[in-house]
Short mmCIF file of C-alpha atoms and ligand atoms in Angstrom, two decimals:
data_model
loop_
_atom_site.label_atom_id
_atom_site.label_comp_id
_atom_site.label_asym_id
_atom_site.label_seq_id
_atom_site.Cartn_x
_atom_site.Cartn_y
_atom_site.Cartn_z
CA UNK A 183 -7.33 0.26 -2.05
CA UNK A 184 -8.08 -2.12 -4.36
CA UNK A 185 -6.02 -3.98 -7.08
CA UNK A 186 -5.70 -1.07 -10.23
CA UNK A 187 -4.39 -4.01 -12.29
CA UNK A 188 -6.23 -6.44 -14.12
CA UNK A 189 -5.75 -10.49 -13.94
CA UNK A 190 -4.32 -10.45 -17.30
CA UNK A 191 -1.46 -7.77 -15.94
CA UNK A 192 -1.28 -9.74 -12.80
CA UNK A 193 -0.91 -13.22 -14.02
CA UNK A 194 1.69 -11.96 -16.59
CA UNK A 195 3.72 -10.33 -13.60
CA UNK A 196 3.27 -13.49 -10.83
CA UNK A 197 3.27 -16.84 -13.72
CA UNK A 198 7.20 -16.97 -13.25
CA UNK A 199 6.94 -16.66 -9.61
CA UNK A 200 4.62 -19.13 -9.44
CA UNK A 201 6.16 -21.49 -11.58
CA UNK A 202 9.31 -20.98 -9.53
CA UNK A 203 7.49 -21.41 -6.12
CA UNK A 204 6.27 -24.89 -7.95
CA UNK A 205 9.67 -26.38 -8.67
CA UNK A 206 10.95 -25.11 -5.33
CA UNK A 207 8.24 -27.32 -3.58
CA UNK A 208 9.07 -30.08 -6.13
CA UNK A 209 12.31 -30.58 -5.43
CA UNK A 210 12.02 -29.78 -1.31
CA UNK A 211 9.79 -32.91 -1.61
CA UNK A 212 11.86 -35.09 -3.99
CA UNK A 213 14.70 -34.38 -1.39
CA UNK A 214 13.00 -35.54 1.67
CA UNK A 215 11.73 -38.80 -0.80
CA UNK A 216 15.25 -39.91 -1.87
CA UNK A 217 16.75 -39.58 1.45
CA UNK A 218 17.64 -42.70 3.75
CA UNK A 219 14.30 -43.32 5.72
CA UNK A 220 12.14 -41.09 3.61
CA UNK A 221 9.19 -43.85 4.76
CA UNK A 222 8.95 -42.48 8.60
CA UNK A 223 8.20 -38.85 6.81
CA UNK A 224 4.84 -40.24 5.70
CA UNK A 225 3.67 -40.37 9.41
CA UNK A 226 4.96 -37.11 10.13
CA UNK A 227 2.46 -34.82 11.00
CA UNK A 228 4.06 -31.81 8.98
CA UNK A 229 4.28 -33.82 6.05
CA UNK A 230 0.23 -34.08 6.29
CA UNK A 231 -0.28 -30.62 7.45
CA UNK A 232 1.92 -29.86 3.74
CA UNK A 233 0.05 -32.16 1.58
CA UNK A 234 -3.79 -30.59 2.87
CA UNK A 235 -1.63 -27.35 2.37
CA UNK A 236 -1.13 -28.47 -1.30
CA UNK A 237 -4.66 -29.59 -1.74
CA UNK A 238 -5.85 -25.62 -0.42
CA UNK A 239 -3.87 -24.69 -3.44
CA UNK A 240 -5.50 -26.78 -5.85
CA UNK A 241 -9.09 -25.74 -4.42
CA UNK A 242 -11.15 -22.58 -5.31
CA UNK A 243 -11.53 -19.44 -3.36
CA UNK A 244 -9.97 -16.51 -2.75
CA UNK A 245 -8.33 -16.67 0.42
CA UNK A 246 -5.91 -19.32 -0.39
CA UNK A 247 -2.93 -18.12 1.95
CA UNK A 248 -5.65 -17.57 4.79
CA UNK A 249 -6.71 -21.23 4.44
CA UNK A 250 -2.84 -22.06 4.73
CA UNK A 251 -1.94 -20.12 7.65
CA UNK A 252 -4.81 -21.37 9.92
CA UNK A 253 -4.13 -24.70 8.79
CA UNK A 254 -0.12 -24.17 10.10
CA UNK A 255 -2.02 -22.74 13.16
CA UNK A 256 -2.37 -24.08 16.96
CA UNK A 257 -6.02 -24.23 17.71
CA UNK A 258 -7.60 -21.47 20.07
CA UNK A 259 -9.96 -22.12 22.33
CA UNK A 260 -12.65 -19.11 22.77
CA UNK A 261 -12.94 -18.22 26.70
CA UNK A 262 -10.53 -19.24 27.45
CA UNK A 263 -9.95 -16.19 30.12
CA UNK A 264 -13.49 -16.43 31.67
CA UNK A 265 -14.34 -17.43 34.57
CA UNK A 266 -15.43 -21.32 33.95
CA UNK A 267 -12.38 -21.83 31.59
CA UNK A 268 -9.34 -24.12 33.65
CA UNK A 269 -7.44 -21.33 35.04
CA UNK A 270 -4.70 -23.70 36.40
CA UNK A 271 -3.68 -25.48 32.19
CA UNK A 272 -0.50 -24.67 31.46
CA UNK A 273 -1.29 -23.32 28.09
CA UNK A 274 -4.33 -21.27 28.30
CA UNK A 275 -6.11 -20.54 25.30
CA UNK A 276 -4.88 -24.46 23.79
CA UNK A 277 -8.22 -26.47 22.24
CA UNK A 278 -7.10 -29.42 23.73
CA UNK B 211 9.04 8.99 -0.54
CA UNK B 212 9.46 10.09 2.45
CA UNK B 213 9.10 7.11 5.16
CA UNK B 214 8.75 6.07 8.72
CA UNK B 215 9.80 2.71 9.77
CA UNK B 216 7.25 2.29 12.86
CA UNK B 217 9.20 -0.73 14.34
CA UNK B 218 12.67 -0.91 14.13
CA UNK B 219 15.63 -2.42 16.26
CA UNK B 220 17.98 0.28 15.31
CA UNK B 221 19.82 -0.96 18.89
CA UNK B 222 21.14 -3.61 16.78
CA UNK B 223 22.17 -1.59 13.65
CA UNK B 224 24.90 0.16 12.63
CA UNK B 225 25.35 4.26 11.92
CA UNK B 226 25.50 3.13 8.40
CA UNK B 227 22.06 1.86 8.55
CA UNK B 228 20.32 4.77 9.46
CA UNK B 229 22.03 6.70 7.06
CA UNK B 230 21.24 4.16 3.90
CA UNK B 231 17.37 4.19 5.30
CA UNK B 232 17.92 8.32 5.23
CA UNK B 233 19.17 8.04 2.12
CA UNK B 234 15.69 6.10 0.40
CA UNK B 235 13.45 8.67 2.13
CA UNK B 236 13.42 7.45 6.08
CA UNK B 237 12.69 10.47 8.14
CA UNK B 238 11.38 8.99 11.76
CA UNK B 239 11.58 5.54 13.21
CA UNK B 240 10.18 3.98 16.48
CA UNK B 241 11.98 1.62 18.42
CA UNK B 242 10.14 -1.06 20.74
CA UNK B 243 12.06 -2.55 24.07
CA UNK B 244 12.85 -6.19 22.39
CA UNK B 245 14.96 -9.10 23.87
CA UNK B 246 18.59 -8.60 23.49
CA UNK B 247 19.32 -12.44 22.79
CA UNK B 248 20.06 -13.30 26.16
CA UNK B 249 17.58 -12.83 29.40
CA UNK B 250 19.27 -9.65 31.12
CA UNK B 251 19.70 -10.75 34.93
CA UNK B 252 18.41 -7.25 36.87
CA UNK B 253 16.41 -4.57 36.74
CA UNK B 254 19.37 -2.24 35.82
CA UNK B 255 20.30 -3.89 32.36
CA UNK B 256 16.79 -2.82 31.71
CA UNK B 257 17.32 0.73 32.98
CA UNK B 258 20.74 0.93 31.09
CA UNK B 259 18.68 -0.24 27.87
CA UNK B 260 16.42 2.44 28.50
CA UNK B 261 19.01 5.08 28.63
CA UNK B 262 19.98 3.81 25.42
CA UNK B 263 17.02 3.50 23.61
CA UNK B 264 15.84 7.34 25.34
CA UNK B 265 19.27 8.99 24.70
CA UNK B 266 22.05 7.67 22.30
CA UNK B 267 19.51 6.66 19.52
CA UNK B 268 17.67 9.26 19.18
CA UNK B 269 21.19 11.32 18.71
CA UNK B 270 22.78 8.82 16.54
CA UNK B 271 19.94 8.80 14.37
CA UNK B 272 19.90 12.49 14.57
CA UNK B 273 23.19 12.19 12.35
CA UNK B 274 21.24 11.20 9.69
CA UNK B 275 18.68 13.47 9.89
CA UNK B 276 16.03 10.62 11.10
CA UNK B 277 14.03 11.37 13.89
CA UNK B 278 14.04 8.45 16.49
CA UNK B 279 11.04 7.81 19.08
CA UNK B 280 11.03 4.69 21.66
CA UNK B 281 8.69 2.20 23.19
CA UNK B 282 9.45 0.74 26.73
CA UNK B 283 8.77 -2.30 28.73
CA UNK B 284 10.12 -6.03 29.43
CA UNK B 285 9.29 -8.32 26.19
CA UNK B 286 7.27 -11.44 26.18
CA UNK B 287 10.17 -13.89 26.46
CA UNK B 288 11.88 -12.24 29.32
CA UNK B 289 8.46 -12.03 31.63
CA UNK B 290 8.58 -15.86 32.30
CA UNK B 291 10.89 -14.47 34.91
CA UNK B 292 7.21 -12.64 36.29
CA UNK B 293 9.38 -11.57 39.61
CA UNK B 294 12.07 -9.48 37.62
CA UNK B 295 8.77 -8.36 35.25
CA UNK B 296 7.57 -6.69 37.82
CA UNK B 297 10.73 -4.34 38.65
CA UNK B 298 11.13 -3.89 35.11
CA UNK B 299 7.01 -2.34 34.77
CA UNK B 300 7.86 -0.82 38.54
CA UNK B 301 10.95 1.14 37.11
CA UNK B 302 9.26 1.99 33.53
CA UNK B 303 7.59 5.09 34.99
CA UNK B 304 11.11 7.13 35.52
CA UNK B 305 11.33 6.95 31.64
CA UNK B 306 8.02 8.10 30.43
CA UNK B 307 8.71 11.99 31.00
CA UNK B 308 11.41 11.50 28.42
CA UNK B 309 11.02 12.91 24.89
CA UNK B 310 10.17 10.47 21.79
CA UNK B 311 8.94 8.04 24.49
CA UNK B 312 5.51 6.77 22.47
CA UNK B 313 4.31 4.20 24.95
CA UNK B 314 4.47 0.64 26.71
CA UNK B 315 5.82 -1.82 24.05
CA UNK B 316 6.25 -4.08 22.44
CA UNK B 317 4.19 -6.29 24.89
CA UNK B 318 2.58 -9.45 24.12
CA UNK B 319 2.98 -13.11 23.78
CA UNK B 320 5.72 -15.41 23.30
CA UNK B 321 4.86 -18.89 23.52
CA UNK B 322 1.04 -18.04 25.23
CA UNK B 323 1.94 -19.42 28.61
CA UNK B 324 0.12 -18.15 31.55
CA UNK B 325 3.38 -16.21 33.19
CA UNK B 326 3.39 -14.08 29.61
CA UNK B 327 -0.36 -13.20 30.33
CA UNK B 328 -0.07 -12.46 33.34
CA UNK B 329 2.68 -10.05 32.99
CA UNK B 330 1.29 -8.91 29.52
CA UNK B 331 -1.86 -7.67 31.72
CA UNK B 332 -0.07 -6.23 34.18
CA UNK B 333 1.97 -3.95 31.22
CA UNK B 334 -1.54 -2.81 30.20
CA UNK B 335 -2.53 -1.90 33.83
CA UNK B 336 0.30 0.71 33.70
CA UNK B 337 -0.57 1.82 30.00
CA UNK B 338 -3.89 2.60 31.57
CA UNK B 339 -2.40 4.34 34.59
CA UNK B 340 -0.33 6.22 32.54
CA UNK B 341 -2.40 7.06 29.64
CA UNK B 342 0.29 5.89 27.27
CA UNK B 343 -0.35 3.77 23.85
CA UNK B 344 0.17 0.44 23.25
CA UNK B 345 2.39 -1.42 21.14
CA UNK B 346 1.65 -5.29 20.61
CA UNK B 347 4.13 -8.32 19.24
CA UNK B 348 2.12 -10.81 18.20
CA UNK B 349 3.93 -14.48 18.04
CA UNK B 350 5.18 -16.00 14.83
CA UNK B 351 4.53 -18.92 13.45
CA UNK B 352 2.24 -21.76 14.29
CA UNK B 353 1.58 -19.96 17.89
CA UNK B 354 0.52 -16.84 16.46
CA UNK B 355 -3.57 -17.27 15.44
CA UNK B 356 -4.45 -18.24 18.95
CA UNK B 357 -1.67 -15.79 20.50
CA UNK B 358 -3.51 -12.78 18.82
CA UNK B 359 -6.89 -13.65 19.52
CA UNK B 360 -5.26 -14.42 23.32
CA UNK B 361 -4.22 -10.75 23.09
CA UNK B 362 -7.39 -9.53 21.91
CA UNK B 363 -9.25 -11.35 24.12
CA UNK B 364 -7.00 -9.73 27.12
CA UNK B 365 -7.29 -6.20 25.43
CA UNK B 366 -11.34 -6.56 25.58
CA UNK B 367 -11.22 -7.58 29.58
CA UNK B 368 -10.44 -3.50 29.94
CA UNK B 369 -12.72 -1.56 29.08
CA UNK B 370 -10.28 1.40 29.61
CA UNK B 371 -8.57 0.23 26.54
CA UNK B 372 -9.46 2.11 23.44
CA UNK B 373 -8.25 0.09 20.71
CA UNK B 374 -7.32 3.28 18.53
CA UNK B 375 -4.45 3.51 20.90
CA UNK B 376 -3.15 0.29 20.87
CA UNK B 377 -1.17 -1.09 17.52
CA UNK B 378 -1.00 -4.60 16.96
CA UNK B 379 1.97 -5.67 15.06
CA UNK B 380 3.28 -8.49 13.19
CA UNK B 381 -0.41 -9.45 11.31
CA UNK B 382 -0.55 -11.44 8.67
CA UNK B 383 -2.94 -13.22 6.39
CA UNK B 384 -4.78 -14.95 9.38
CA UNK B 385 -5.31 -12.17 12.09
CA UNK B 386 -5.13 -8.94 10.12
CA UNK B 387 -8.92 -9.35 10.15
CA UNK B 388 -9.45 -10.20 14.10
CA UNK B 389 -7.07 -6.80 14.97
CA UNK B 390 -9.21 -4.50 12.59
CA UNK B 391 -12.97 -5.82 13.48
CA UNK B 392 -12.25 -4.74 16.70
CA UNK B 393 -10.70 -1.37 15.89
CA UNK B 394 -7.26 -2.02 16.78
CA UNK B 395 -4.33 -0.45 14.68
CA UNK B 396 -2.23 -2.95 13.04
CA UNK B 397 1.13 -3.36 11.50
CA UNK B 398 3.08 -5.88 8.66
CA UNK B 399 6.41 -6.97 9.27
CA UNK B 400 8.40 -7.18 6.30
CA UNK B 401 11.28 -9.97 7.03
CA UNK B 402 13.32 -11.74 4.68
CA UNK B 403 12.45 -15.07 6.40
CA UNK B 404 9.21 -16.75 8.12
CA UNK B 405 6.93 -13.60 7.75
CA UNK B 406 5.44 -11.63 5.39
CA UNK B 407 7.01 -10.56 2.08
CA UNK B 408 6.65 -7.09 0.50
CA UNK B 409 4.44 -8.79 -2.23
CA UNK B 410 1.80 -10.53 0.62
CA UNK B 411 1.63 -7.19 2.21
CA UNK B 412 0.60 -5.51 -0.61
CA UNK B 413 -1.72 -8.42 -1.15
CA UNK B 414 -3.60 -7.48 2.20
CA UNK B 415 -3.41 -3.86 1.77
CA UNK B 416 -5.64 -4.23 -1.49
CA UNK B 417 -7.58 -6.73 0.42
CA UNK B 418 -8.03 -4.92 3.51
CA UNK B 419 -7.55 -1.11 2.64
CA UNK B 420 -5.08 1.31 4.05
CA UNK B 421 -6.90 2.59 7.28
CA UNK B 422 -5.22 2.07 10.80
CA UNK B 423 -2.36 0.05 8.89
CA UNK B 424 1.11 0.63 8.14
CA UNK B 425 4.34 -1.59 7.50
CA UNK B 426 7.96 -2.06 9.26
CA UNK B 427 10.88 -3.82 8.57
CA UNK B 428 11.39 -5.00 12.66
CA UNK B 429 14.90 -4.57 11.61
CA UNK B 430 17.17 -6.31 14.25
CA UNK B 431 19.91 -8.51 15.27
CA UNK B 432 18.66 -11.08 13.43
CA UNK B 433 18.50 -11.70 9.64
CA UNK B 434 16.27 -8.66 8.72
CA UNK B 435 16.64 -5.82 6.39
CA UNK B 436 16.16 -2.45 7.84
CA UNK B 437 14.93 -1.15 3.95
CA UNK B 438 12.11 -3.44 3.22
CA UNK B 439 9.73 -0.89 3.99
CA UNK B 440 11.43 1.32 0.53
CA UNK B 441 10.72 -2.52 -1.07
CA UNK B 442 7.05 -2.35 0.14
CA UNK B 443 6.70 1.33 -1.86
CA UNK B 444 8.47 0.16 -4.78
CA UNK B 445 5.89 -3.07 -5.04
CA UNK B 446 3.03 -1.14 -5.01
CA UNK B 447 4.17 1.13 -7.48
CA UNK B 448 4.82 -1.49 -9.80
CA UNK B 449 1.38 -2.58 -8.85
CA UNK B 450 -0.03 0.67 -10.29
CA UNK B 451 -1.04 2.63 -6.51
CA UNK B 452 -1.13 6.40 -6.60
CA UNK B 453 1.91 8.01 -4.77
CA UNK B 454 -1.02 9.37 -2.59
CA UNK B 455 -2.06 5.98 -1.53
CA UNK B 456 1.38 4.51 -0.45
CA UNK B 457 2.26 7.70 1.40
CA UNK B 458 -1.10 7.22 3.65
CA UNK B 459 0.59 3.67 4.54
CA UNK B 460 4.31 4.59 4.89
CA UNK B 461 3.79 7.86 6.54
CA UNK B 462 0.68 9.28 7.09
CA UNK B 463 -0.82 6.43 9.24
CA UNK B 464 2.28 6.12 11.63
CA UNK B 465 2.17 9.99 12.23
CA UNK B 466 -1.21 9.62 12.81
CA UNK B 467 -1.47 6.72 15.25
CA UNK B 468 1.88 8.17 17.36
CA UNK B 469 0.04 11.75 17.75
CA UNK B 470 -1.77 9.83 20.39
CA UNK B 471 1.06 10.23 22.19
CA UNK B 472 1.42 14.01 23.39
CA UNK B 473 5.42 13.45 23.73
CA UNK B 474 5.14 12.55 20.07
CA UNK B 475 6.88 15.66 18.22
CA UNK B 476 7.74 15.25 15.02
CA UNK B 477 9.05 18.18 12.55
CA UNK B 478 7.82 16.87 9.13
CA UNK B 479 11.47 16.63 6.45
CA UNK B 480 10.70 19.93 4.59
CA UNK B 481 11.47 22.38 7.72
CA UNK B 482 13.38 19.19 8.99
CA UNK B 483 16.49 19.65 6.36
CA UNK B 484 17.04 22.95 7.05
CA UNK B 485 17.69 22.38 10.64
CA UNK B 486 20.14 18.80 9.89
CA UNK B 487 22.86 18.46 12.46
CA UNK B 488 26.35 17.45 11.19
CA UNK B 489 28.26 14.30 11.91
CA UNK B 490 29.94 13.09 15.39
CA UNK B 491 32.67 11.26 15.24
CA UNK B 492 32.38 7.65 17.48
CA UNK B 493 35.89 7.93 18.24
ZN1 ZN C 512 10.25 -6.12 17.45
#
């Protein structure tokens, strides 16, 4: 089931989404800058998670909102459920 | 178009609900067991749910001509509590001769802590013993990539399990992929906050095709809007899809996956009209 549209149809109906999406995201950010003790934000770890998040949108590809939601993702660790994995972490699965 | 809405709350709707999703074209719904907002503190609120979700909905939405089917078990934030858990999965059994129950569900994770596994595997023993499907909540949010692929990991342990009865809801973007390599079904939730829009589902659909998928609104207490699967239809119709096409996602694929269940009876709307009950009043 694949698009029927092309990108000239589909730009025309998502530009204005887009554009809003933008200024949403510019003014979230201008918020957080202009508030009292916007300097402890820059070594929040969200606030770096949203600026790679910003630099996935800038990039290539075609999987953009895949690259953001693994970035916003805790790691997994595979066998985790085998037999060698530590049975007795708290959080099973966790990459740490 | 006619619709189902494969995972709804309609617990925590009102009458007027089901008659505005009757109204755009709803004609079945299935509800999964969920967590009421508080942790219920014995095995009888659980039973009492169950007599709810087995007899009064499927009657009240019988007054608006939608047919209502149920999924049963003790949700993922409620089996930290693994002793009560147990009770619940003990007692589940006395419900599954009911009609319109589809299955164990929704089951899953939570937070992926070891008590939700364990009592997540322990749901699937009885699915197994009881030859019932599967329905799956995924986690939201920054927990739910590894809390999938915890799931699926689980799943694969049991080689009973045949992933074409088992539905694994709430993918989006990131996991869509993981449920359908491995042959699971798989479902969108369409919620006005956090998830997945109407527009991103549409977005995998034409990415991923429209096998062993549908969409549901999860409608429940929360904010959530029991007629974004109607918004779903109306996006991909403005996308250009054939009425054909959307009709495999909204309907055909939910009647198709719940036919697994043999207490899954479903009179399709044509004969289904002819045969509406009237109103009851609540009183
Ligand atoms: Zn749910």
């Amino acid at each position: 089931m694949e698009s029927v549209q092309n990108a000239t149809e589909v730009f025309d109906q998502v530009y204005l989404d887009i554009r809003a999406g933008l200024l949403v995201l510019a003014a979230s950010l201008d918020r957080v800058d202009r508030s009292e003790g916007a300097e402890v934000i820059g070594d929040d770890l969200r606030r770096e998670r949203i600026q790679q998040g910003l630099e996935i949108l800038s990039g290539p590809g075609l999987n953009r909102a895949e690259q953001i939601q693994v970035l916003f993702s805790d790691p997994y660790r595979s066998g985790w459920n085998t037999a060698d994995a530590n049975e007795t972490s708290d959080s099973p699965g966790d990459d740490a | 178009m006619y619709f189902f809405d494969p995972h709804v709350h309609m617990i925590s709707r009102v009458t007027d609900d089901y008659e505005r999703m009757a109204r755009m074209g709803c004609v079945g719904v299935s509800e999964p067991a969920f967590w009421a907002g508080f942790d219920r503190g014995s095995v009888d609120g659980f039973r009492d749910y169950f007599r709810q979700l087995t007899e009064f909905e499927p009657t009240r939405a019988g007054w608006s001509g939608v047919q209502h089917y149920a999924w049963l078990c003790i949700n993922a934030k409620e089996a930290e509590n693994v002793e009560l858990s147990r009770e619940v999965i003990a007692m589940i059994p006395e419900f599954l001769d009911k009609p319109g129950v589809l299955g164990i569900g929704e089951i899953g994770l939570n937070k992926n802590t070891p008590n939700e596994c364990t009592i997540f595997r322990e749901h699937v023993e009885l699915a197994m013993r009881t030859n019932e499907l599967i329905l799956i909540h995924t986690p939201h949010l920054d927990d739910k990539y590894k809390g999938t692929r915890m799931i699926i990991d689980m799943l694969l342990e049991d080689d009973r399990v045949d992933p074409g009865r088992v539905l694994i809801d709430h993918v989006e973007e990131h996991t869509v992929g993981l449920a359908r390599e491995e042959g699971f079904w798989c479902a969108m939730t369409l919620y006005p906050v956090t998830k997945c829009t109407p527009s991103r589902a549409a977005d995998i659909i034409e990415m991923y095709g429209d096998e062993r998928i549908m969409v549901n609104s999860a409608g429940d207490w929360g904010p959530s809007n029991p007629t974004a699967v109607p918004d779903f239809i109306m996006e991909l119709r403005r996308r250009g899809h054939s009425e054909s096409k959307i009709k495999k996602i909204v309907y055909d694929n939910p009647i198709e996956f719940f036919s697994g269940s043999e207490r899954f009876e479903f009179t399709p709307p044509d004969v289904f009209r002819e045969n509406a009950p009237t109103g009851v009043d609540a009183g």
